JSON list of N, CA and C in Angstrom, two decimals:
[
{"chain": "A", "resi": 103, "resn": "UNK", "atom": "N", "xyz": [127.29, 115.12, 123.34]},
{"chain": "A", "resi": 103, "resn": "UNK", "atom": "CA", "xyz": [126.03, 115.75, 123.31]},
{"chain": "A", "resi": 103, "resn": "UNK", "atom": "C", "xyz": [125.98, 116.83, 122.25]},
{"chain": "A", "resi": 104, "resn": "UNK", "atom": "N", "xyz": [127.10, 117.40, 121.87]},
{"chain": "A", "resi": 104, "resn": "UNK", "atom": "CA", "xyz": [127.14, 118.33, 120.80]},
{"chain": "A", "resi": 104, "resn": "UNK", "atom": "C", "xyz": [126.78, 117.73, 119.43]},
{"chain": "A", "resi": 105, "resn": "UNK", "atom": "N", "xyz": [127.26, 116.44, 119.25]},
{"chain": "A", "resi": 105, "resn": "UNK", "atom": "CA", "xyz": [126.94, 115.74, 118.05]},
{"chain": "A", "resi": 105, "resn": "UNK", "atom": "C", "xyz": [125.50, 115.55, 117.80]},
{"chain": "A", "resi": 106, "resn": "UNK", "atom": "N", "xyz": [124.80, 115.24, 118.93]},
{"chain": "A", "resi": 106, "resn": "UNK", "atom": "CA", "xyz": [123.37, 115.07, 118.87]},
{"chain": "A", "resi": 106, "resn": "UNK", "atom": "C", "xyz": [122.67, 116.35, 118.43]},
{"chain": "A", "resi": 107, "resn": "UNK", "atom": "N", "xyz": [123.10, 117.47, 118.96]},
{"chain": "A", "resi": 107, "resn": "UNK", "atom": "CA", "xyz": [122.50, 118.76, 118.65]},
{"chain": "A", "resi": 107, "resn": "UNK", "atom": "C", "xyz": [122.77, 119.10, 117.19]},
{"chain": "A", "resi": 108, "resn": "UNK", "atom": "N", "xyz": [123.99, 118.74, 116.70]},
{"chain": "A", "resi": 108, "resn": "UNK", "atom": "CA", "xyz": [124.32, 119.01, 115.34]},
{"chain": "A", "resi": 108, "resn": "UNK", "atom": "C", "xyz": [123.46, 118.17, 114.37]},
{"chain": "A", "resi": 109, "resn": "UNK", "atom": "N", "xyz": [123.24, 116.93, 114.78]},
{"chain": "A", "resi": 109, "resn": "UNK", "atom": "CA", "xyz": [122.36, 116.06, 113.89]},
{"chain": "A", "resi": 109, "resn": "UNK", "atom": "C", "xyz": [120.95, 116.59, 113.89]},
{"chain": "A", "resi": 110, "resn": "UNK", "atom": "N", "xyz": [120.42, 117.02, 115.07]},
{"chain": "A", "resi": 110, "resn": "UNK", "atom": "CA", "xyz": [119.07, 117.58, 115.14]},
{"chain": "A", "resi": 110, "resn": "UNK", "atom": "C", "xyz": [118.98, 118.81, 114.29]},
{"chain": "A", "resi": 111, "resn": "UNK", "atom": "N", "xyz": [120.01, 119.66, 114.26]},
{"chain": "A", "resi": 111, "resn": "UNK", "atom": "CA", "xyz": [119.92, 120.89, 113.43]},
{"chain": "A", "resi": 111, "resn": "UNK", "atom": "C", "xyz": [119.89, 120.57, 111.97]},
{"chain": "A", "resi": 112, "resn": "UNK", "atom": "N", "xyz": [120.39, 119.44, 111.56]},
{"chain": "A", "resi": 112, "resn": "UNK", "atom": "CA", "xyz": [120.37, 119.02, 110.17]},
{"chain": "A", "resi": 112, "resn": "UNK", "atom": "C", "xyz": [119.09, 118.27, 109.78]},
{"chain": "A", "resi": 113, "resn": "UNK", "atom": "N", "xyz": [118.16, 118.13, 110.78]},
{"chain": "A", "resi": 113, "resn": "UNK", "atom": "CA", "xyz": [116.87, 117.54, 110.51]},
{"chain": "A", "resi": 113, "resn": "UNK", "atom": "C", "xyz": [116.91, 116.03, 110.82]},
{"chain": "A", "resi": 114, "resn": "UNK", "atom": "N", "xyz": [117.92, 115.47, 111.42]},
{"chain": "A", "resi": 114, "resn": "UNK", "atom": "CA", "xyz": [117.98, 114.11, 111.79]},
{"chain": "A", "resi": 114, "resn": "UNK", "atom": "C", "xyz": [117.61, 113.90, 113.25]},
{"chain": "A", "resi": 115, "resn": "UNK", "atom": "N", "xyz": [116.85, 112.94, 113.55]},
{"chain": "A", "resi": 115, "resn": "UNK", "atom": "CA", "xyz": [116.49, 112.69, 114.93]},
{"chain": "A", "resi": 115, "resn": "UNK", "atom": "C", "xyz": [116.41, 111.18, 115.21]},
{"chain": "A", "resi": 116, "resn": "UNK", "atom": "N", "xyz": [116.73, 110.82, 116.45]},
{"chain": "A", "resi": 116, "resn": "UNK", "atom": "CA", "xyz": [116.65, 109.42, 116.79]},
{"chain": "A", "resi": 116, "resn": "UNK", "atom": "C", "xyz": [115.18, 108.97, 116.92]},
{"chain": "A", "resi": 117, "resn": "UNK", "atom": "N", "xyz": [114.90, 107.73, 116.63]},
{"chain": "A", "resi": 117, "resn": "UNK", "atom": "CA", "xyz": [113.48, 107.19, 116.75]},
{"chain": "A", "resi": 117, "resn": "UNK", "atom": "C", "xyz": [113.20, 107.02, 118.18]},
{"chain": "A", "resi": 118, "resn": "UNK", "atom": "N", "xyz": [111.83, 107.06, 118.48]},
{"chain": "A", "resi": 118, "resn": "UNK", "atom": "CA", "xyz": [111.42, 106.98, 119.88]},
{"chain": "A", "resi": 118, "resn": "UNK", "atom": "C", "xyz": [111.45, 105.53, 120.23]},
{"chain": "A", "resi": 119, "resn": "UNK", "atom": "N", "xyz": [111.44, 105.19, 121.54]},
{"chain": "A", "resi": 119, "resn": "UNK", "atom": "CA", "xyz": [111.43, 103.83, 121.98]},
{"chain": "A", "resi": 119, "resn": "UNK", "atom": "C", "xyz": [110.20, 103.08, 121.55]},
{"chain": "A", "resi": 120, "resn": "UNK", "atom": "N", "xyz": [109.05, 103.75, 121.41]},
{"chain": "A", "resi": 120, "resn": "UNK", "atom": "CA", "xyz": [107.87, 103.11, 120.95]},
{"chain": "A", "resi": 120, "resn": "UNK", "atom": "C", "xyz": [108.03, 102.69, 119.45]},
{"chain": "A", "resi": 121, "resn": "UNK", "atom": "N", "xyz": [108.68, 103.53, 118.70]},
{"chain": "A", "resi": 121, "resn": "UNK", "atom": "CA", "xyz": [108.97, 103.21, 117.30]},
{"chain": "A", "resi": 121, "resn": "UNK", "atom": "C", "xyz": [109.91, 102.02, 117.13]},
{"chain": "A", "resi": 122, "resn": "UNK", "atom": "N", "xyz": [110.94, 102.01, 117.93]},
{"chain": "A", "resi": 122, "resn": "UNK", "atom": "CA", "xyz": [111.91, 100.86, 117.94]},
{"chain": "A", "resi": 122, "resn": "UNK", "atom": "C", "xyz": [111.23, 99.57, 118.33]},
{"chain": "A", "resi": 123, "resn": "UNK", "atom": "N", "xyz": [110.43, 99.61, 119.39]},
{"chain": "A", "resi": 123, "resn": "UNK", "atom": "CA", "xyz": [109.73, 98.39, 119.80]},
{"chain": "A", "resi": 123, "resn": "UNK", "atom": "C", "xyz": [108.73, 97.92, 118.77]},
{"chain": "A", "resi": 124, "resn": "UNK", "atom": "N", "xyz": [108.09, 98.84, 118.09]},
{"chain": "A", "resi": 124, "resn": "UNK", "atom": "CA", "xyz": [107.10, 98.45, 117.08]},
{"chain": "A", "resi": 124, "resn": "UNK", "atom": "C", "xyz": [107.79, 97.87, 115.86]},
{"chain": "A", "resi": 125, "resn": "UNK", "atom": "N", "xyz": [108.88, 98.45, 115.47]},
{"chain": "A", "resi": 125, "resn": "UNK", "atom": "CA", "xyz": [109.65, 97.90, 114.31]},
{"chain": "A", "resi": 125, "resn": "UNK", "atom": "C", "xyz": [110.22, 96.57, 114.63]},
{"chain": "A", "resi": 126, "resn": "UNK", "atom": "N", "xyz": [110.67, 96.31, 115.83]},
{"chain": "A", "resi": 126, "resn": "UNK", "atom": "CA", "xyz": [111.15, 94.98, 116.27]},
{"chain": "A", "resi": 126, "resn": "UNK", "atom": "C", "xyz": [110.02, 94.01, 116.34]},
{"chain": "A", "resi": 127, "resn": "UNK", "atom": "N", "xyz": [108.92, 94.36, 116.98]},
{"chain": "A", "resi": 127, "resn": "UNK", "atom": "CA", "xyz": [107.76, 93.47, 117.07]},
{"chain": "A", "resi": 127, "resn": "UNK", "atom": "C", "xyz": [107.20, 93.08, 115.73]},
{"chain": "A", "resi": 128, "resn": "UNK", "atom": "N", "xyz": [106.94, 94.03, 114.81]},
{"chain": "A", "resi": 128, "resn": "UNK", "atom": "CA", "xyz": [106.38, 93.70, 113.55]},
{"chain": "A", "resi": 128, "resn": "UNK", "atom": "C", "xyz": [107.41, 93.00, 112.64]},
{"chain": "A", "resi": 129, "resn": "UNK", "atom": "N", "xyz": [108.65, 93.29, 112.84]},
{"chain": "A", "resi": 129, "resn": "UNK", "atom": "CA", "xyz": [109.66, 92.55, 112.01]},
{"chain": "A", "resi": 129, "resn": "UNK", "atom": "C", "xyz": [109.67, 91.11, 112.42]},
{"chain": "A", "resi": 130, "resn": "UNK", "atom": "N", "xyz": [109.53, 90.84, 113.74]},
{"chain": "A", "resi": 130, "resn": "UNK", "atom": "CA", "xyz": [109.52, 89.43, 114.22]},
{"chain": "A", "resi": 130, "resn": "UNK", "atom": "C", "xyz": [108.30, 88.73, 113.75]},
{"chain": "A", "resi": 131, "resn": "UNK", "atom": "N", "xyz": [107.14, 89.40, 113.83]},
{"chain": "A", "resi": 131, "resn": "UNK", "atom": "CA", "xyz": [105.89, 88.76, 113.29]},
{"chain": "A", "resi": 131, "resn": "UNK", "atom": "C", "xyz": [106.03, 88.50, 111.82]},
{"chain": "A", "resi": 132, "resn": "UNK", "atom": "N", "xyz": [106.56, 89.41, 111.12]},
{"chain": "A", "resi": 132, "resn": "UNK", "atom": "CA", "xyz": [106.87, 89.27, 109.66]},
{"chain": "A", "resi": 132, "resn": "UNK", "atom": "C", "xyz": [107.76, 88.11, 109.38]},
{"chain": "A", "resi": 133, "resn": "UNK", "atom": "N", "xyz": [108.78, 87.89, 110.14]},
{"chain": "A", "resi": 133, "resn": "UNK", "atom": "CA", "xyz": [109.72, 86.81, 109.94]},
{"chain": "A", "resi": 133, "resn": "UNK", "atom": "C", "xyz": [109.03, 85.51, 110.19]},
{"chain": "A", "resi": 134, "resn": "UNK", "atom": "N", "xyz": [108.25, 85.42, 111.22]},
{"chain": "A", "resi": 134, "resn": "UNK", "atom": "CA", "xyz": [107.51, 84.13, 111.53]},
{"chain": "A", "resi": 134, "resn": "UNK", "atom": "C", "xyz": [106.56, 83.91, 110.41]},
{"chain": "A", "resi": 135, "resn": "UNK", "atom": "N", "xyz": [105.76, 84.92, 109.89]},
{"chain": "A", "resi": 135, "resn": "UNK", "atom": "CA", "xyz": [104.89, 84.73, 108.82]},
{"chain": "A", "resi": 135, "resn": "UNK", "atom": "C", "xyz": [105.55, 84.32, 107.54]},
{"chain": "A", "resi": 136, "resn": "UNK", "atom": "N", "xyz": [106.72, 84.88, 107.30]},
{"chain": "A", "resi": 136, "resn": "UNK", "atom": "CA", "xyz": [107.52, 84.53, 106.10]},
{"chain": "A", "resi": 136, "resn": "UNK", "atom": "C", "xyz": [107.93, 83.10, 106.13]},
{"chain": "A", "resi": 137, "resn": "UNK", "atom": "N", "xyz": [108.46, 82.69, 107.27]},
{"chain": "A", "resi": 137, "resn": "UNK", "atom": "CA", "xyz": [108.90, 81.29, 107.41]},
{"chain": "A", "resi": 137, "resn": "UNK", "atom": "C", "xyz": [107.76, 80.30, 107.22]},
{"chain": "A", "resi": 138, "resn": "UNK", "atom": "N", "xyz": [106.61, 80.59, 107.86]},
{"chain": "A", "resi": 138, "resn": "UNK", "atom": "CA", "xyz": [105.42, 79.74, 107.74]},
{"chain": "A", "resi": 138, "resn": "UNK", "atom": "C", "xyz": [104.85, 79.68, 106.35]},
{"chain": "A", "resi": 139, "resn": "UNK", "atom": "N", "xyz": [104.88, 80.85, 105.66]},
{"chain": "A", "resi": 139, "resn": "UNK", "atom": "CA", "xyz": [104.45, 80.87, 104.28]},
{"chain": "A", "resi": 139, "resn": "UNK", "atom": "C", "xyz": [105.32, 80.13, 103.32]},
{"chain": "A", "resi": 140, "resn": "UNK", "atom": "N", "xyz": [106.63, 80.15, 103.54]},
{"chain": "A", "resi": 140, "resn": "UNK", "atom": "CA", "xyz": [107.56, 79.38, 102.75]},
{"chain": "A", "resi": 140, "resn": "UNK", "atom": "C", "xyz": [107.36, 77.87, 102.99]},
{"chain": "A", "resi": 141, "resn": "UNK", "atom": "N", "xyz": [107.20, 77.53, 104.25]},
{"chain": "A", "resi": 141, "resn": "UNK", "atom": "CA", "xyz": [107.10, 76.09, 104.63]},
{"chain": "A", "resi": 141, "resn": "UNK", "atom": "C", "xyz": [105.80, 75.51, 104.15]},
{"chain": "A", "resi": 142, "resn": "UNK", "atom": "N", "xyz": [104.71, 76.27, 104.23]},
{"chain": "A", "resi": 142, "resn": "UNK", "atom": "CA", "xyz": [103.41, 75.74, 103.81]},
{"chain": "A", "resi": 142, "resn": "UNK", "atom": "C", "xyz": [103.05, 76.05, 102.33]},
{"chain": "A", "resi": 143, "resn": "UNK", "atom": "N", "xyz": [103.96, 76.68, 101.66]},
{"chain": "A", "resi": 143, "resn": "UNK", "atom": "CA", "xyz": [103.77, 77.06, 100.24]},
{"chain": "A", "resi": 143, "resn": "UNK", "atom": "C", "xyz": [102.55, 77.97, 100.10]},
{"chain": "A", "resi": 144, "resn": "UNK", "atom": "N", "xyz": [102.50, 78.95, 100.89]},
{"chain": "A", "resi": 144, "resn": "UNK", "atom": "CA", "xyz": [101.36, 79.99, 100.86]},
{"chain": "A", "resi": 144, "resn": "UNK", "atom": "C", "xyz": [101.94, 81.35, 100.45]},
{"chain": "A", "resi": 145, "resn": "UNK", "atom": "N", "xyz": [101.89, 81.71, 99.24]},
{"chain": "A", "resi": 145, "resn": "UNK", "atom": "CA", "xyz": [102.56, 83.00, 98.77]},
{"chain": "A", "resi": 145, "resn": "UNK", "atom": "C", "xyz": [101.95, 84.20, 99.43]},
{"chain": "A", "resi": 146, "resn": "UNK", "atom": "N", "xyz": [100.65, 84.17, 99.72]},
{"chain": "A", "resi": 146, "resn": "UNK", "atom": "CA", "xyz": [100.07, 85.38, 100.42]},
{"chain": "A", "resi": 146, "resn": "UNK", "atom": "C", "xyz": [100.72, 85.59, 101.80]},
{"chain": "A", "resi": 147, "resn": "UNK", "atom": "N", "xyz": [100.87, 84.49, 102.48]},
{"chain": "A", "resi": 147, "resn": "UNK", "atom": "CA", "xyz": [101.51, 84.66, 103.84]},
{"chain": "A", "resi": 147, "resn": "UNK", "atom": "C", "xyz": [102.93, 85.01, 103.69]},
{"chain": "A", "resi": 148, "resn": "UNK", "atom": "N", "xyz": [103.61, 84.45, 102.80]},
{"chain": "A", "resi": 148, "resn": "UNK", "atom": "CA", "xyz": [105.03, 84.78, 102.51]},
{"chain": "A", "resi": 148, "resn": "UNK", "atom": "C", "xyz": [105.24, 86.31, 102.23]},
{"chain": "A", "resi": 149, "resn": "UNK", "atom": "N", "xyz": [104.46, 86.84, 101.33]},
{"chain": "A", "resi": 149, "resn": "UNK", "atom": "CA", "xyz": [104.61, 88.25, 100.87]},
{"chain": "A", "resi": 149, "resn": "UNK", "atom": "C", "xyz": [104.07, 89.13, 102.00]},
{"chain": "A", "resi": 150, "resn": "UNK", "atom": "N", "xyz": [103.11, 88.72, 102.76]},
{"chain": "A", "resi": 150, "resn": "UNK", "atom": "CA", "xyz": [102.67, 89.51, 103.92]},
{"chain": "A", "resi": 150, "resn": "UNK", "atom": "C", "xyz": [103.78, 89.64, 104.95]},
{"chain": "A", "resi": 151, "resn": "UNK", "atom": "N", "xyz": [104.50, 88.54, 105.16]},
{"chain": "A", "resi": 151, "resn": "UNK", "atom": "CA", "xyz": [105.67, 88.53, 106.07]},
{"chain": "A", "resi": 151, "resn": "UNK", "atom": "C", "xyz": [106.75, 89.48, 105.61]},
{"chain": "A", "resi": 152, "resn": "UNK", "atom": "N", "xyz": [107.00, 89.48, 104.27]},
{"chain": "A", "resi": 152, "resn": "UNK", "atom": "CA", "xyz": [107.98, 90.35, 103.75]},
{"chain": "A", "resi": 152, "resn": "UNK", "atom": "C", "xyz": [107.60, 91.84, 103.88]},
{"chain": "A", "resi": 153, "resn": "UNK", "atom": "N", "xyz": [106.34, 92.09, 103.68]},
{"chain": "A", "resi": 153, "resn": "UNK", "atom": "CA", "xyz": [105.81, 93.41, 103.84]},
{"chain": "A", "resi": 153, "resn": "UNK", "atom": "C", "xyz": [105.96, 93.90, 105.30]},
{"chain": "A", "resi": 154, "resn": "UNK", "atom": "N", "xyz": [105.65, 92.99, 106.26]},
{"chain": "A", "resi": 154, "resn": "UNK", "atom": "CA", "xyz": [105.80, 93.34, 107.64]},
{"chain": "A", "resi": 154, "resn": "UNK", "atom": "C", "xyz": [107.25, 93.60, 108.02]},
{"chain": "A", "resi": 155, "resn": "UNK", "atom": "N", "xyz": [108.17, 92.92, 107.47]},
{"chain": "A", "resi": 155, "resn": "UNK", "atom": "CA", "xyz": [109.58, 93.09, 107.78]},
{"chain": "A", "resi": 155, "resn": "UNK", "atom": "C", "xyz": [110.16, 94.36, 107.16]},
{"chain": "A", "resi": 156, "resn": "UNK", "atom": "N", "xyz": [109.65, 94.76, 106.05]},
{"chain": "A", "resi": 156, "resn": "UNK", "atom": "CA", "xyz": [110.27, 95.93, 105.28]},
{"chain": "A", "resi": 156, "resn": "UNK", "atom": "C", "xyz": [109.55, 97.29, 105.42]},
{"chain": "A", "resi": 157, "resn": "UNK", "atom": "N", "xyz": [108.29, 97.31, 105.80]},
{"chain": "A", "resi": 157, "resn": "UNK", "atom": "CA", "xyz": [107.62, 98.56, 105.78]},
{"chain": "A", "resi": 157, "resn": "UNK", "atom": "C", "xyz": [108.11, 99.54, 106.84]},
{"chain": "A", "resi": 158, "resn": "UNK", "atom": "N", "xyz": [108.64, 99.14, 107.95]},
{"chain": "A", "resi": 158, "resn": "UNK", "atom": "CA", "xyz": [109.25, 100.17, 108.91]},
{"chain": "A", "resi": 158, "resn": "UNK", "atom": "C", "xyz": [110.32, 100.99, 108.33]},
{"chain": "A", "resi": 159, "resn": "UNK", "atom": "N", "xyz": [111.00, 100.56, 107.24]},
{"chain": "A", "resi": 159, "resn": "UNK", "atom": "CA", "xyz": [111.96, 101.36, 106.58]},
{"chain": "A", "resi": 159, "resn": "UNK", "atom": "C", "xyz": [111.39, 102.53, 105.83]},
{"chain": "A", "resi": 160, "resn": "UNK", "atom": "N", "xyz": [110.15, 102.46, 105.43]},
{"chain": "A", "resi": 160, "resn": "UNK", "atom": "CA", "xyz": [109.44, 103.46, 104.62]},
{"chain": "A", "resi": 160, "resn": "UNK", "atom": "C", "xyz": [108.57, 104.41, 105.46]},
{"chain": "A", "resi": 161, "resn": "UNK", "atom": "N", "xyz": [108.41, 104.11, 106.72]},
{"chain": "A", "resi": 161, "resn": "UNK", "atom": "CA", "xyz": [107.50, 104.87, 107.60]},
{"chain": "A", "resi": 161, "resn": "UNK", "atom": "C", "xyz": [108.32, 105.60, 108.61]},
{"chain": "A", "resi": 162, "resn": "UNK", "atom": "N", "xyz": [108.03, 106.90, 108.86]},
{"chain": "A", "resi": 162, "resn": "UNK", "atom": "CA", "xyz": [108.80, 107.61, 109.83]},
{"chain": "A", "resi": 162, "resn": "UNK", "atom": "C", "xyz": [108.05, 108.04, 111.09]},
{"chain": "A", "resi": 163, "resn": "UNK", "atom": "N", "xyz": [106.69, 107.98, 111.02]},
{"chain": "A", "resi": 163, "resn": "UNK", "atom": "CA", "xyz": [105.91, 108.34, 112.18]},
{"chain": "A", "resi": 163, "resn": "UNK", "atom": "C", "xyz": [105.51, 107.12, 112.96]},
{"chain": "A", "resi": 164, "resn": "UNK", "atom": "N", "xyz": [105.56, 107.28, 114.24]},
{"chain": "A", "resi": 164, "resn": "UNK", "atom": "CA", "xyz": [105.28, 106.11, 115.15]},
{"chain": "A", "resi": 164, "resn": "UNK", "atom": "C", "xyz": [103.84, 105.57, 114.98]},
{"chain": "A", "resi": 165, "resn": "UNK", "atom": "N", "xyz": [102.84, 106.56, 114.95]},
{"chain": "A", "resi": 165, "resn": "UNK", "atom": "CA", "xyz": [101.43, 106.09, 114.87]},
{"chain": "A", "resi": 165, "resn": "UNK", "atom": "C", "xyz": [101.20, 105.42, 113.54]},
{"chain": "A", "resi": 166, "resn": "UNK", "atom": "N", "xyz": [101.82, 105.80, 112.47]},
{"chain": "A", "resi": 166, "resn": "UNK", "atom": "CA", "xyz": [101.66, 105.08, 111.26]},
{"chain": "A", "resi": 166, "resn": "UNK", "atom": "C", "xyz": [102.27, 103.71, 111.24]},
{"chain": "A", "resi": 167, "resn": "UNK", "atom": "N", "xyz": [103.42, 103.58, 111.93]},
{"chain": "A", "resi": 167, "resn": "UNK", "atom": "CA", "xyz": [104.00, 102.30, 112.08]},
{"chain": "A", "resi": 167, "resn": "UNK", "atom": "C", "xyz": [103.11, 101.35, 112.81]},
{"chain": "A", "resi": 168, "resn": "UNK", "atom": "N", "xyz": [102.52, 101.79, 113.88]},
{"chain": "A", "resi": 168, "resn": "UNK", "atom": "CA", "xyz": [101.70, 100.89, 114.66]},
{"chain": "A", "resi": 168, "resn": "UNK", "atom": "C", "xyz": [100.33, 100.62, 113.93]},
{"chain": "A", "resi": 169, "resn": "UNK", "atom": "N", "xyz": [99.81, 101.57, 113.19]},
{"chain": "A", "resi": 169, "resn": "UNK", "atom": "CA", "xyz": [98.53, 101.37, 112.51]},
{"chain": "A", "resi": 169, "resn": "UNK", "atom": "C", "xyz": [98.73, 100.38, 111.33]},
{"chain": "A", "resi": 170, "resn": "UNK", "atom": "N", "xyz": [99.74, 100.57, 110.55]},
{"chain": "A", "resi": 170, "resn": "UNK", "atom": "CA", "xyz": [99.99, 99.67, 109.37]},
{"chain": "A", "resi": 170, "resn": "UNK", "atom": "C", "xyz": [100.39, 98.29, 109.92]},
{"chain": "A", "resi": 171, "resn": "UNK", "atom": "N", "xyz": [101.20, 98.24, 110.95]},
{"chain": "A", "resi": 171, "resn": "UNK", "atom": "CA", "xyz": [101.60, 96.98, 111.57]},
{"chain": "A", "resi": 171, "resn": "UNK", "atom": "C", "xyz": [100.47, 96.20, 112.08]},
{"chain": "A", "resi": 172, "resn": "UNK", "atom": "N", "xyz": [99.53, 96.85, 112.75]},
{"chain": "A", "resi": 172, "resn": "UNK", "atom": "CA", "xyz": [98.34, 96.22, 113.27]},
{"chain": "A", "resi": 172, "resn": "UNK", "atom": "C", "xyz": [97.47, 95.67, 112.13]},
{"chain": "A", "resi": 173, "resn": "UNK", "atom": "N", "xyz": [97.30, 96.40, 111.09]},
{"chain": "A", "resi": 173, "resn": "UNK", "atom": "CA", "xyz": [96.56, 95.96, 109.91]},
{"chain": "A", "resi": 173, "resn": "UNK", "atom": "C", "xyz": [97.18, 94.81, 109.27]},
{"chain": "A", "resi": 174, "resn": "UNK", "atom": "N", "xyz": [98.48, 94.87, 109.01]},
{"chain": "A", "resi": 174, "resn": "UNK", "atom": "CA", "xyz": [99.14, 93.73, 108.33]},
{"chain": "A", "resi": 174, "resn": "UNK", "atom": "C", "xyz": [99.15, 92.49, 109.25]},
{"chain": "A", "resi": 175, "resn": "UNK", "atom": "N", "xyz": [99.30, 92.73, 110.56]},
{"chain": "A", "resi": 175, "resn": "UNK", "atom": "CA", "xyz": [99.22, 91.52, 111.48]},
{"chain": "A", "resi": 175, "resn": "UNK", "atom": "C", "xyz": [97.90, 90.89, 111.48]},
{"chain": "A", "resi": 176, "resn": "UNK", "atom": "N", "xyz": [96.83, 91.77, 111.45]},
{"chain": "A", "resi": 176, "resn": "UNK", "atom": "CA", "xyz": [95.50, 91.19, 111.37]},
{"chain": "A", "resi": 176, "resn": "UNK", "atom": "C", "xyz": [95.30, 90.34, 110.05]},
{"chain": "A", "resi": 177, "resn": "UNK", "atom": "N", "xyz": [95.86, 90.89, 108.98]},
{"chain": "A", "resi": 177, "resn": "UNK", "atom": "CA", "xyz": [95.80, 90.17, 107.72]},
{"chain": "A", "resi": 177, "resn": "UNK", "atom": "C", "xyz": [96.55, 88.82, 107.80]},
{"chain": "A", "resi": 178, "resn": "UNK", "atom": "N", "xyz": [97.72, 88.80, 108.47]},
{"chain": "A", "resi": 178, "resn": "UNK", "atom": "CA", "xyz": [98.47, 87.59, 108.63]},
{"chain": "A", "resi": 178, "resn": "UNK", "atom": "C", "xyz": [97.68, 86.61, 109.49]},
{"chain": "A", "resi": 179, "resn": "UNK", "atom": "N", "xyz": [97.09, 87.09, 110.54]},
{"chain": "A", "resi": 179, "resn": "UNK", "atom": "CA", "xyz": [96.23, 86.28, 111.40]},
{"chain": "A", "resi": 179, "resn": "UNK", "atom": "C", "xyz": [95.07, 85.63, 110.66]},
{"chain": "A", "resi": 180, "resn": "UNK", "atom": "N", "xyz": [94.49, 86.39, 109.76]},
{"chain": "A", "resi": 180, "resn": "UNK", "atom": "CA", "xyz": [93.36, 85.90, 109.00]},
{"chain": "A", "resi": 180, "resn": "UNK", "atom": "C", "xyz": [93.84, 84.83, 107.94]},
{"chain": "A", "resi": 181, "resn": "UNK", "atom": "N", "xyz": [95.02, 84.97, 107.46]},
{"chain": "A", "resi": 181, "resn": "UNK", "atom": "CA", "xyz": [95.54, 84.06, 106.46]},
{"chain": "A", "resi": 181, "resn": "UNK", "atom": "C", "xyz": [96.33, 82.91, 107.06]},
{"chain": "A", "resi": 182, "resn": "UNK", "atom": "N", "xyz": [96.58, 82.85, 108.33]},
{"chain": "A", "resi": 182, "resn": "UNK", "atom": "CA", "xyz": [97.44, 81.85, 108.96]},
{"chain": "A", "resi": 182, "resn": "UNK", "atom": "C", "xyz": [97.03, 80.44, 108.67]},
{"chain": "A", "resi": 183, "resn": "UNK", "atom": "N", "xyz": [95.79, 80.15, 108.85]},
{"chain": "A", "resi": 183, "resn": "UNK", "atom": "CA", "xyz": [95.21, 78.78, 108.58]},
{"chain": "A", "resi": 183, "resn": "UNK", "atom": "C", "xyz": [94.28, 78.88, 107.43]},
{"chain": "A", "resi": 184, "resn": "UNK", "atom": "N", "xyz": [94.64, 78.31, 106.25]},
{"chain": "A", "resi": 184, "resn": "UNK", "atom": "CA", "xyz": [93.76, 78.43, 105.09]},
{"chain": "A", "resi": 184, "resn": "UNK", "atom": "C", "xyz": [92.51, 77.64, 105.20]}
]
């Protein structure tokens, strides 16, 4: 427990369960979109899938993760069937 307090004093904190679930969910949706985009030769869907898989590494707030993930997922849904 002292290690956790030491990390928090340095400004490091563990992500919330909602953040972890969102990162996992959007990463999975991104992987599915990436695979479909590669299989169907749709670069828009492929790169949208890559964006969904990688953006959680650049976002630190949970509400931003969910907002951007919902937007990108809606984009993938719109581009799923050309």
